[in-house]
């Protein structure tokens, strides 16, 4: 069974990274293939239980794909279309349980709302210059580069990073 990986440094980015090899259509795999897989991912990502059904899975996938679109546009220096994530955020706030103490934290029971709040939290961050897409060929995974010299290039240096090093090595040998 596929081992979930949490390399994004943020729940919203880990949600985006439930699509593997998204920039290589021949290899793209949606890891949230069933409601049960989503419930498992959500539980390990958040520690919360989810009663997932097919309708919820569709809504989560849509939120994920729209979030990827927003982040990709941002990384390309293009103005992102934020309508969908705004609407999802508004809807989530409507169902949220606000905290009674400061700082304010908002949580929502419904997984799709919980995730929409996480997406909004990500997009509100002032450090979005740390947002990166893995340099690995076809990978497309997203992460926050929190290294001191902003030098992180790979989702995982032992994975995409290693493949790139091997490729560079065989190019030099050729
Ligand atoms: Zn990668």
Coordinates of C-alpha atoms and ligand atoms in Angstrom, one line a residue, residues 5 7 21 133-143 153-157 159-161 163, ligand 1:
X5 CA 4.2 11.4 2.6
X7 CA 6.8 16.9 2.7
X21 CA 3.8 12.8 -10.9
X133 CA 7.6 23.3 -6.8
X134 CA 10.0 20.3 -6.9
X135 CA 12.6 20.4 -9.6
X136 CA 12.2 16.7 -10.2
X137 CA 11.2 15.8 -13.7
X138 CA 7.4 15.4 -13.8
X139 CA 7.1 15.5 -10.0
X140 CA 5.1 18.7 -9.4
X141 CA 5.0 18.4 -5.6
X142 CA 4.8 21.6 -3.7
X143 CA 6.5 22.7 -0.5
X153 CA 15.0 22.2 -4.7
X154 CA 13.4 18.8 -4.2
X155 CA 10.4 17.4 -2.5
X156 CA 12.8 14.9 -1.1
X157 CA 16.5 15.0 -1.8
X159 CA 14.1 10.8 -4.0
X160 CA 13.7 13.4 -6.8
X161 CA 17.1 14.9 -5.8
X163 CA 17.3 10.8 -9.5
Ligands
LIG1 ZN1 9.8 15.7 -6.3

